[in-house]
PDB file of C-alpha atoms in Angstrom:
ATOM      1  CA  UNK Y 212     -45.191 -58.379 -28.511  1.00 98.00           C
ATOM      2  CA  UNK Y 213     -42.292 -55.719 -28.617  1.00 98.00           C
ATOM      3  CA  UNK Y 214     -43.071 -54.008 -31.520  1.00 98.00           C
ATOM      4  CA  UNK Y 215     -47.122 -53.092 -30.194  1.00 98.00           C
ATOM      5  CA  UNK Y 216     -47.049 -49.106 -30.178  1.00 98.00           C
ATOM      6  CA  UNK Y 217     -48.039 -48.904 -26.638  1.00 98.00           C
ATOM      7  CA  UNK Y 218     -44.967 -51.274 -25.953  1.00 98.00           C
ATOM      8  CA  UNK Y 219     -42.094 -50.383 -28.265  1.00 98.00           C
ATOM      9  CA  UNK Y 220     -40.706 -46.960 -26.176  1.00 98.00           C
ATOM     10  CA  UNK Y 221     -40.551 -48.950 -23.204  1.00 98.00           C
ATOM     11  CA  UNK Y 222     -38.530 -52.268 -24.295  1.00 98.00           C
ATOM     12  CA  UNK Y 223     -35.484 -53.410 -22.669  1.00 98.00           C
ATOM     13  CA  UNK Y 224     -32.473 -53.442 -25.435  1.00 96.00           C
ATOM     14  CA  UNK Y 225     -29.670 -55.239 -25.196  1.00 97.00           C
ATOM     15  CA  UNK Y 226     -27.137 -52.608 -26.462  1.00 95.00           C
ATOM     16  CA  UNK Y 227     -24.407 -55.527 -26.346  1.00 95.00           C
ATOM     17  CA  UNK Y 228     -25.927 -56.851 -29.178  1.00 95.00           C
ATOM     18  CA  UNK Y 229     -26.311 -53.762 -31.151  1.00 92.00           C
ATOM     19  CA  UNK Y 230     -23.082 -51.772 -33.183  1.00 83.00           C
ATOM     20  CA  UNK Y 231     -23.166 -48.248 -33.230  1.00 79.00           C
ATOM     21  CA  UNK Y 232     -26.782 -47.617 -31.862  1.00 76.00           C
ATOM     22  CA  UNK Y 233     -28.399 -50.019 -34.757  1.00 85.00           C
ATOM     23  CA  UNK Y 234     -29.794 -52.966 -33.505  1.00 89.00           C
ATOM     24  CA  UNK Y 235     -29.938 -55.651 -36.138  1.00 91.00           C
ATOM     25  CA  UNK Y 236     -29.420 -59.400 -36.449  1.00 92.00           C
ATOM     26  CA  UNK Y 237     -26.267 -60.559 -37.735  1.00 93.00           C
ATOM     27  CA  UNK Y 238     -26.077 -64.242 -36.334  1.00 94.00           C
ATOM     28  CA  UNK Y 239     -23.626 -63.188 -33.770  1.00 93.00           C
ATOM     29  CA  UNK Y 240     -23.115 -63.289 -29.675  1.00 96.00           C
ATOM     30  CA  UNK Y 241     -21.719 -59.724 -29.944  1.00 93.00           C
ATOM     31  CA  UNK Y 242     -21.851 -59.720 -26.029  1.00 95.00           C
ATOM     32  CA  UNK Y 243     -20.530 -62.810 -25.334  1.00 96.00           C
ATOM     33  CA  UNK Y 244     -23.677 -64.085 -22.583  1.00 96.00           C
ATOM     34  CA  UNK Y 245     -24.417 -67.043 -24.568  1.00 96.00           C
ATOM     35  CA  UNK Y 246     -27.559 -65.980 -26.798  1.00 97.00           C
ATOM     36  CA  UNK Y 247     -27.364 -64.580 -30.251  1.00 96.00           C
ATOM     37  CA  UNK Y 248     -29.320 -61.408 -31.148  1.00 96.00           C
ATOM     38  CA  UNK Y 249     -31.231 -60.803 -27.699  1.00 97.00           C
ATOM     39  CA  UNK Y 250     -32.206 -57.495 -28.494  1.00 97.00           C
ATOM     40  CA  UNK Y 251     -35.303 -57.643 -25.951  1.00 97.00           C
ATOM     41  CA  UNK Y 252     -34.631 -61.010 -24.012  1.00 98.00           C
ATOM     42  CA  UNK Y 253     -34.794 -64.842 -24.504  1.00 98.00           C
ATOM     43  CA  UNK Y 254     -37.256 -67.448 -25.738  1.00 98.00           C
ATOM     44  CA  UNK Y 255     -36.237 -70.460 -23.884  1.00 98.00           C
ATOM     45  CA  UNK Y 256     -39.578 -72.484 -25.075  1.00 98.00           C
ATOM     46  CA  UNK Y 257     -38.441 -72.509 -28.400  1.00 98.00           C
ATOM     47  CA  UNK Y 258     -34.389 -72.345 -27.807  1.00 97.00           C
ATOM     48  CA  UNK Y 259     -34.054 -68.544 -29.581  1.00 96.00           C
ATOM     49  CA  UNK Y 260     -33.409 -65.115 -28.777  1.00 96.00           C
ATOM     50  CA  UNK Y 261     -37.041 -64.140 -29.979  1.00 97.00           C
ATOM     51  CA  UNK Y 262     -38.972 -63.729 -27.406  1.00 98.00           C
ATOM     52  CA  UNK Y 263     -42.122 -62.738 -29.571  1.00 98.00           C
ATOM     53  CA  UNK Y 264     -45.303 -63.115 -28.094  1.00 97.00           C
ATOM     54  CA  UNK Y 265     -47.686 -66.164 -30.164  1.00 95.00           C
ATOM     55  CA  UNK Y 266     -50.073 -66.555 -27.186  1.00 96.00           C
ATOM     56  CA  UNK Y 267     -51.268 -62.859 -25.752  1.00 97.00           C
ATOM     57  CA  UNK Y 268     -51.042 -63.368 -22.252  1.00 97.00           C
ATOM     58  CA  UNK Y 269     -47.286 -61.977 -21.920  1.00 97.00           C
ATOM     59  CA  UNK Y 270     -48.264 -58.882 -24.020  1.00 98.00           C
ATOM     60  CA  UNK Y 271     -51.123 -58.185 -21.717  1.00 98.00           C
ATOM     61  CA  UNK Y 272     -49.164 -57.991 -18.727  1.00 98.00           C
ATOM     62  CA  UNK Y 273     -46.500 -56.253 -20.339  1.00 98.00           C
ATOM     63  CA  UNK Y 274     -49.157 -53.775 -20.955  1.00 98.00           C
ATOM     64  CA  UNK Y 275     -50.578 -53.133 -17.233  1.00 98.00           C
ATOM     65  CA  UNK Y 276     -47.192 -52.955 -15.897  1.00 98.00           C
ATOM     66  CA  UNK Y 277     -45.302 -50.752 -18.544  1.00 98.00           C
ATOM     67  CA  UNK Y 278     -47.563 -49.281 -21.427  1.00 98.00           C
ATOM     68  CA  UNK Y 279     -46.087 -45.733 -22.585  1.00 98.00           C
ATOM     69  CA  UNK Y 280     -47.932 -43.468 -21.065  1.00 97.00           C
ATOM     70  CA  UNK Y 281     -49.043 -39.577 -22.261  1.00 96.00           C
ATOM     71  CA  UNK Y 282     -48.764 -40.858 -25.821  1.00 97.00           C
ATOM     72  CA  UNK Y 283     -52.389 -40.481 -26.813  1.00 97.00           C
ATOM     73  CA  UNK Y 284     -53.375 -44.190 -27.245  1.00 97.00           C
ATOM     74  CA  UNK Y 285     -54.454 -47.114 -25.830  1.00 98.00           C
ATOM     75  CA  UNK Y 286     -53.897 -47.522 -22.023  1.00 98.00           C
ATOM     76  CA  UNK Y 287     -51.175 -46.264 -19.644  1.00 98.00           C
ATOM     77  CA  UNK Y 288     -49.048 -48.637 -17.500  1.00 98.00           C
ATOM     78  CA  UNK Y 289     -48.667 -48.635 -13.816  1.00 96.00           C
ATOM     79  CA  UNK Y 290     -45.048 -47.575 -15.016  1.00 96.00           C
ATOM     80  CA  UNK Y 291     -45.384 -45.074 -17.445  1.00 96.00           C
ATOM     81  CA  UNK Y 292     -41.435 -44.828 -18.248  1.00 94.00           C
ATOM     82  CA  UNK Y 293     -39.903 -48.284 -17.950  1.00 97.00           C
ATOM     83  CA  UNK Y 294     -37.806 -51.313 -19.498  1.00 98.00           C
ATOM     84  CA  UNK Y 295     -39.121 -54.311 -20.214  1.00 98.00           C
ATOM     85  CA  UNK Y 296     -37.113 -57.304 -20.699  1.00 98.00           C
ATOM     86  CA  UNK Y 297     -39.074 -59.891 -22.481  1.00 98.00           C
ATOM     87  CA  UNK Y 298     -38.054 -63.783 -21.068  1.00 98.00           C
ATOM     88  CA  UNK Y 299     -40.633 -66.010 -22.630  1.00 98.00           C
ATOM     89  CA  UNK Y 300     -40.800 -69.637 -21.441  1.00 98.00           C
ATOM     90  CA  UNK Y 301     -44.124 -70.707 -22.384  1.00 97.00           C
ATOM     91  CA  UNK Y 302     -44.807 -72.306 -26.276  1.00 97.00           C
ATOM     92  CA  UNK Y 303     -47.710 -70.419 -27.691  1.00 95.00           C
ATOM     93  CA  UNK Y 304     -50.113 -72.928 -26.350  1.00 95.00           C
ATOM     94  CA  UNK Y 305     -49.482 -71.404 -22.675  1.00 94.00           C
ATOM     95  CA  UNK Y 306     -47.491 -74.705 -21.611  1.00 95.00           C
ATOM     96  CA  UNK Y 307     -43.965 -74.794 -20.835  1.00 96.00           C
ATOM     97  CA  UNK Y 308     -41.553 -76.603 -18.741  1.00 97.00           C
ATOM     98  CA  UNK Y 309     -39.680 -75.855 -15.277  1.00 97.00           C
ATOM     99  CA  UNK Y 310     -36.120 -76.124 -16.754  1.00 97.00           C
ATOM    100  CA  UNK Y 311     -37.217 -73.201 -19.298  1.00 98.00           C
ATOM    101  CA  UNK Y 312     -38.387 -71.051 -16.665  1.00 98.00           C
ATOM    102  CA  UNK Y 313     -35.069 -71.530 -14.947  1.00 98.00           C
ATOM    103  CA  UNK Y 314     -33.000 -70.731 -17.466  1.00 98.00           C
ATOM    104  CA  UNK Y 315     -34.869 -67.410 -18.456  1.00 98.00           C
ATOM    105  CA  UNK Y 316     -34.576 -66.715 -14.710  1.00 98.00           C
ATOM    106  CA  UNK Y 317     -30.716 -67.539 -14.620  1.00 98.00           C
ATOM    107  CA  UNK Y 318     -30.549 -64.941 -17.590  1.00 98.00           C
ATOM    108  CA  UNK Y 319     -31.885 -62.713 -15.692  1.00 98.00           C
ATOM    109  CA  UNK Y 320     -29.683 -62.749 -12.949  1.00 98.00           C
ATOM    110  CA  UNK Y 321     -26.788 -62.877 -15.373  1.00 98.00           C
ATOM    111  CA  UNK Y 322     -27.793 -59.639 -17.260  1.00 98.00           C
ATOM    112  CA  UNK Y 323     -28.162 -57.598 -13.729  1.00 98.00           C
ATOM    113  CA  UNK Y 324     -24.698 -59.594 -11.877  1.00 98.00           C
ATOM    114  CA  UNK Y 325     -22.388 -59.819 -15.226  1.00 97.00           C
ATOM    115  CA  UNK Y 326     -23.746 -56.946 -17.530  1.00 97.00           C
ATOM    116  CA  UNK Y 327     -25.070 -54.310 -15.277  1.00 97.00           C
ATOM    117  CA  UNK Y 328     -28.458 -54.457 -16.454  1.00 98.00           C
ATOM    118  CA  UNK Y 329     -30.705 -52.858 -13.600  1.00 97.00           C
ATOM    119  CA  UNK Y 330     -33.361 -55.370 -13.396  1.00 98.00           C
ATOM    120  CA  UNK Y 331     -35.295 -54.692 -10.281  1.00 98.00           C
ATOM    121  CA  UNK Y 332     -38.186 -57.405 -10.462  1.00 98.00           C
ATOM    122  CA  UNK Y 333     -39.384 -59.697 -12.408  1.00 98.00           C
ATOM    123  CA  UNK Y 334     -43.200 -60.547 -12.872  1.00 98.00           C
ATOM    124  CA  UNK Y 335     -44.214 -64.032 -13.240  1.00 98.00           C
ATOM    125  CA  UNK Y 336     -48.055 -64.734 -14.020  1.00 98.00           C
ATOM    126  CA  UNK Y 337     -48.042 -68.218 -14.400  1.00 97.00           C
ATOM    127  CA  UNK Y 338     -48.307 -71.311 -11.788  1.00 95.00           C
ATOM    128  CA  UNK Y 339     -48.614 -74.827 -12.482  1.00 92.00           C
ATOM    129  CA  UNK Y 340     -46.166 -78.029 -11.888  1.00 91.00           C
ATOM    130  CA  UNK Y 341     -45.184 -79.153  -8.193  1.00 95.00           C
ATOM    131  CA  UNK Y 342     -42.653 -78.267  -6.110  1.00 97.00           C
ATOM    132  CA  UNK Y 343     -39.132 -77.966  -7.454  1.00 98.00           C
ATOM    133  CA  UNK Y 344     -35.939 -77.736  -5.538  1.00 98.00           C
ATOM    134  CA  UNK Y 345     -34.410 -76.468  -8.436  1.00 98.00           C
ATOM    135  CA  UNK Y 346     -37.029 -73.879  -9.467  1.00 98.00           C
ATOM    136  CA  UNK Y 347     -36.475 -72.495  -5.627  1.00 98.00           C
ATOM    137  CA  UNK Y 348     -32.637 -72.184  -5.733  1.00 98.00           C
ATOM    138  CA  UNK Y 349     -33.133 -70.084  -9.043  1.00 98.00           C
ATOM    139  CA  UNK Y 350     -35.772 -67.731  -7.481  1.00 98.00           C
ATOM    140  CA  UNK Y 351     -33.263 -67.386  -4.280  1.00 98.00           C
ATOM    141  CA  UNK Y 352     -30.347 -66.657  -6.617  1.00 98.00           C
ATOM    142  CA  UNK Y 353     -32.495 -64.076  -8.393  1.00 98.00           C
ATOM    143  CA  UNK Y 354     -33.596 -62.721  -4.516  1.00 98.00           C
ATOM    144  CA  UNK Y 355     -30.208 -62.607  -3.289  1.00 98.00           C
ATOM    145  CA  UNK Y 356     -29.130 -61.000  -6.457  1.00 98.00           C
ATOM    146  CA  UNK Y 357     -31.628 -58.113  -5.549  1.00 97.00           C
ATOM    147  CA  UNK Y 358     -34.408 -58.966  -7.421  1.00 98.00           C
ATOM    148  CA  UNK Y 359     -38.027 -58.973  -6.053  1.00 98.00           C
ATOM    149  CA  UNK Y 360     -40.179 -61.868  -7.922  1.00 98.00           C
ATOM    150  CA  UNK Y 361     -43.551 -60.791  -7.922  1.00 98.00           C
ATOM    151  CA  UNK Y 362     -46.539 -64.388  -8.663  1.00 98.00           C
ATOM    152  CA  UNK Y 363     -49.622 -64.848  -9.560  1.00 98.00           C
ATOM    153  CA  UNK Y 364     -51.453 -66.344  -6.576  1.00 98.00           C
ATOM    154  CA  UNK Y 365     -53.319 -68.911  -8.631  1.00 98.00           C
ATOM    155  CA  UNK Y 366     -56.837 -69.044 -10.466  1.00 98.00           C
ATOM    156  CA  UNK Y 367     -58.371 -71.797  -8.736  1.00 98.00           C
ATOM    157  CA  UNK Y 368     -60.609 -70.138  -5.848  1.00 98.00           C
ATOM    158  CA  UNK Y 369     -58.735 -72.354  -3.422  1.00 98.00           C
ATOM    159  CA  UNK Y 370     -56.946 -71.762  -0.153  1.00 98.00           C
ATOM    160  CA  UNK Y 371     -52.932 -71.558  -0.909  1.00 98.00           C
ATOM    161  CA  UNK Y 372     -52.606 -72.226   3.022  1.00 98.00           C
ATOM    162  CA  UNK Y 373     -53.732 -75.503   2.209  1.00 98.00           C
ATOM    163  CA  UNK Y 374     -52.979 -76.643  -1.080  1.00 98.00           C
ATOM    164  CA  UNK Y 375     -49.693 -74.920  -2.361  1.00 98.00           C
ATOM    165  CA  UNK Y 376     -49.429 -73.151  -5.882  1.00 98.00           C
ATOM    166  CA  UNK Y 377     -46.145 -72.950  -7.331  1.00 98.00           C
ATOM    167  CA  UNK Y 378     -44.161 -70.579  -7.730  1.00 98.00           C
ATOM    168  CA  UNK Y 379     -46.144 -67.997  -5.622  1.00 98.00           C
ATOM    169  CA  UNK Y 380     -46.164 -70.581  -2.601  1.00 98.00           C
ATOM    170  CA  UNK Y 381     -42.622 -71.040  -2.529  1.00 97.00           C
ATOM    171  CA  UNK Y 382     -42.279 -69.071   0.883  1.00 92.00           C
ATOM    172  CA  UNK Y 383     -38.916 -67.442   0.238  1.00 96.00           C
ATOM    173  CA  UNK Y 384     -38.045 -63.778   1.167  1.00 95.00           C
ATOM    174  CA  UNK Y 385     -38.392 -61.748  -2.017  1.00 96.00           C
ATOM    175  CA  UNK Y 386     -41.538 -63.527  -2.985  1.00 98.00           C
ATOM    176  CA  UNK Y 387     -44.632 -61.462  -3.234  1.00 98.00           C
ATOM    177  CA  UNK Y 388     -47.598 -63.243  -4.469  1.00 98.00           C
ATOM    178  CA  UNK Y 389     -50.263 -61.616  -5.516  1.00 98.00           C
ATOM    179  CA  UNK Y 390     -54.288 -62.515  -5.350  1.00 98.00           C
ATOM    180  CA  UNK Y 391     -56.918 -60.509  -7.750  1.00 98.00           C
ATOM    181  CA  UNK Y 392     -59.774 -58.156  -6.840  1.00 98.00           C
ATOM    182  CA  UNK Y 393     -63.115 -57.256  -8.510  1.00 98.00           C
ATOM    183  CA  UNK Y 394     -64.294 -53.120  -9.240  1.00 97.00           C
ATOM    184  CA  UNK Y 395     -65.666 -53.237  -5.684  1.00 98.00           C
ATOM    185  CA  UNK Y 396     -62.119 -54.079  -3.847  1.00 97.00           C
ATOM    186  CA  UNK Y 397     -63.849 -57.546  -3.223  1.00 98.00           C
ATOM    187  CA  UNK Y 398     -61.499 -60.942  -3.601  1.00 98.00           C
ATOM    188  CA  UNK Y 399     -62.348 -62.032  -7.616  1.00 98.00           C
ATOM    189  CA  UNK Y 400     -64.257 -65.151  -7.247  1.00 98.00           C
ATOM    190  CA  UNK Y 401     -61.518 -66.982  -9.500  1.00 98.00           C
ATOM    191  CA  UNK Y 402     -58.710 -65.695  -6.772  1.00 98.00           C
ATOM    192  CA  UNK Y 403     -56.079 -68.109  -4.494  1.00 98.00           C
ATOM    193  CA  UNK Y 404     -55.801 -66.557  -1.445  1.00 98.00           C
ATOM    194  CA  UNK Y 405     -54.329 -67.474   1.902  1.00 98.00           C
ATOM    195  CA  UNK Y 406     -53.625 -65.584   4.668  1.00 97.00           C
ATOM    196  CA  UNK Y 407     -49.706 -66.839   5.070  1.00 97.00           C
ATOM    197  CA  UNK Y 408     -49.003 -67.463   1.171  1.00 97.00           C
ATOM    198  CA  UNK Y 409     -50.660 -64.493  -0.044  1.00 98.00           C
ATOM    199  CA  UNK Y 410     -49.180 -61.004   0.374  1.00 98.00           C
ATOM    200  CA  UNK Y 411     -51.779 -58.639  -1.165  1.00 98.00           C
ATOM    201  CA  UNK Y 412     -54.250 -58.345  -3.795  1.00 98.00           C
ATOM    202  CA  UNK Y 413     -54.583 -55.775  -7.113  1.00 98.00           C
ATOM    203  CA  UNK Y 414     -57.300 -55.531  -9.553  1.00 98.00           C
ATOM    204  CA  UNK Y 415     -57.648 -58.541 -11.615  1.00 98.00           C
ATOM    205  CA  UNK Y 416     -61.260 -58.630 -13.237  1.00 98.00           C
ATOM    206  CA  UNK Y 417     -61.745 -56.914 -16.857  1.00 98.00           C
ATOM    207  CA  UNK Y 418     -58.544 -55.470 -17.206  1.00 98.00           C
ATOM    208  CA  UNK Y 419     -57.783 -53.725 -20.254  1.00 98.00           C
ATOM    209  CA  UNK Y 420     -54.172 -54.169 -21.796  1.00 98.00           C
ATOM    210  CA  UNK Y 421     -52.591 -54.582 -24.484  1.00 98.00           C
ATOM    211  CA  UNK Y 422     -52.197 -57.719 -27.026  1.00 98.00           C
ATOM    212  CA  UNK Y 423     -50.330 -58.723 -29.741  1.00 98.00           C
ATOM    213  CA  UNK Y 424     -50.561 -56.798 -33.311  1.00 97.00           C
ATOM    214  CA  UNK Y 425     -51.298 -53.272 -31.757  1.00 97.00           C
ATOM    215  CA  UNK Y 426     -54.567 -54.541 -30.233  1.00 98.00           C
ATOM    216  CA  UNK Y 427     -56.271 -54.224 -27.004  1.00 98.00           C
ATOM    217  CA  UNK Y 428     -58.543 -56.606 -25.307  1.00 98.00           C
ATOM    218  CA  UNK Y 429     -59.838 -57.105 -21.358  1.00 98.00           C
ATOM    219  CA  UNK Y 430     -58.691 -59.897 -19.354  1.00 98.00           C
ATOM    220  CA  UNK Y 431     -59.312 -61.471 -15.430  1.00 98.00           C
ATOM    221  CA  UNK Y 432     -57.199 -63.367 -13.508  1.00 98.00           C
ATOM    222  CA  UNK Y 433     -54.160 -62.943 -11.122  1.00 98.00           C
ATOM    223  CA  UNK Y 434     -52.033 -62.446 -13.766  1.00 98.00           C
ATOM    224  CA  UNK Y 435     -53.815 -59.400 -14.112  1.00 98.00           C
TER     225      UNK Y 435
END
């Protein structure tokens, strides 16, 4: 929710689509990147340039990454002053296609490579599907462009060394796979783990963060 009062000031804005500092939809691909009026990112699930969150998960994760700090409301993200590019490839029911994830990654890489947007990391709080060489190639391209790929380890309570969870288990340099811990700094009961396939852990139980409509809620998960 790029209009959320705790996120709006930290949203990335594609100034190439704006004129005179005014970002208003005009139905024109002003910067020639193949997307019309992509002010804050894109939505490959619905094939448009409006990544507004209709499910809630992405907004919650965004708040943990970059809710505005010292503004006297809600929560503060790990980064108080940051630019969040919204890349939506899951539909409002939380499901999606690998090809749409690839398109989102390709957009991010192109904006960094060809348009000078200083993307430093992609947050990938999603998992599912089998091995995809096309997705491996897209992740590798982003890593080679200098973007870290941070991925949720998964919420199946399983050992990813024995049963891989994609995309966190692709094992490429540049992928950081993250498990969830509880308030006692112990592995959360639902979290995947793995001495080889999981790199680190972070709090992921009862995490308070932003949700659409200017709201807040607590969620559990390696996404968090």
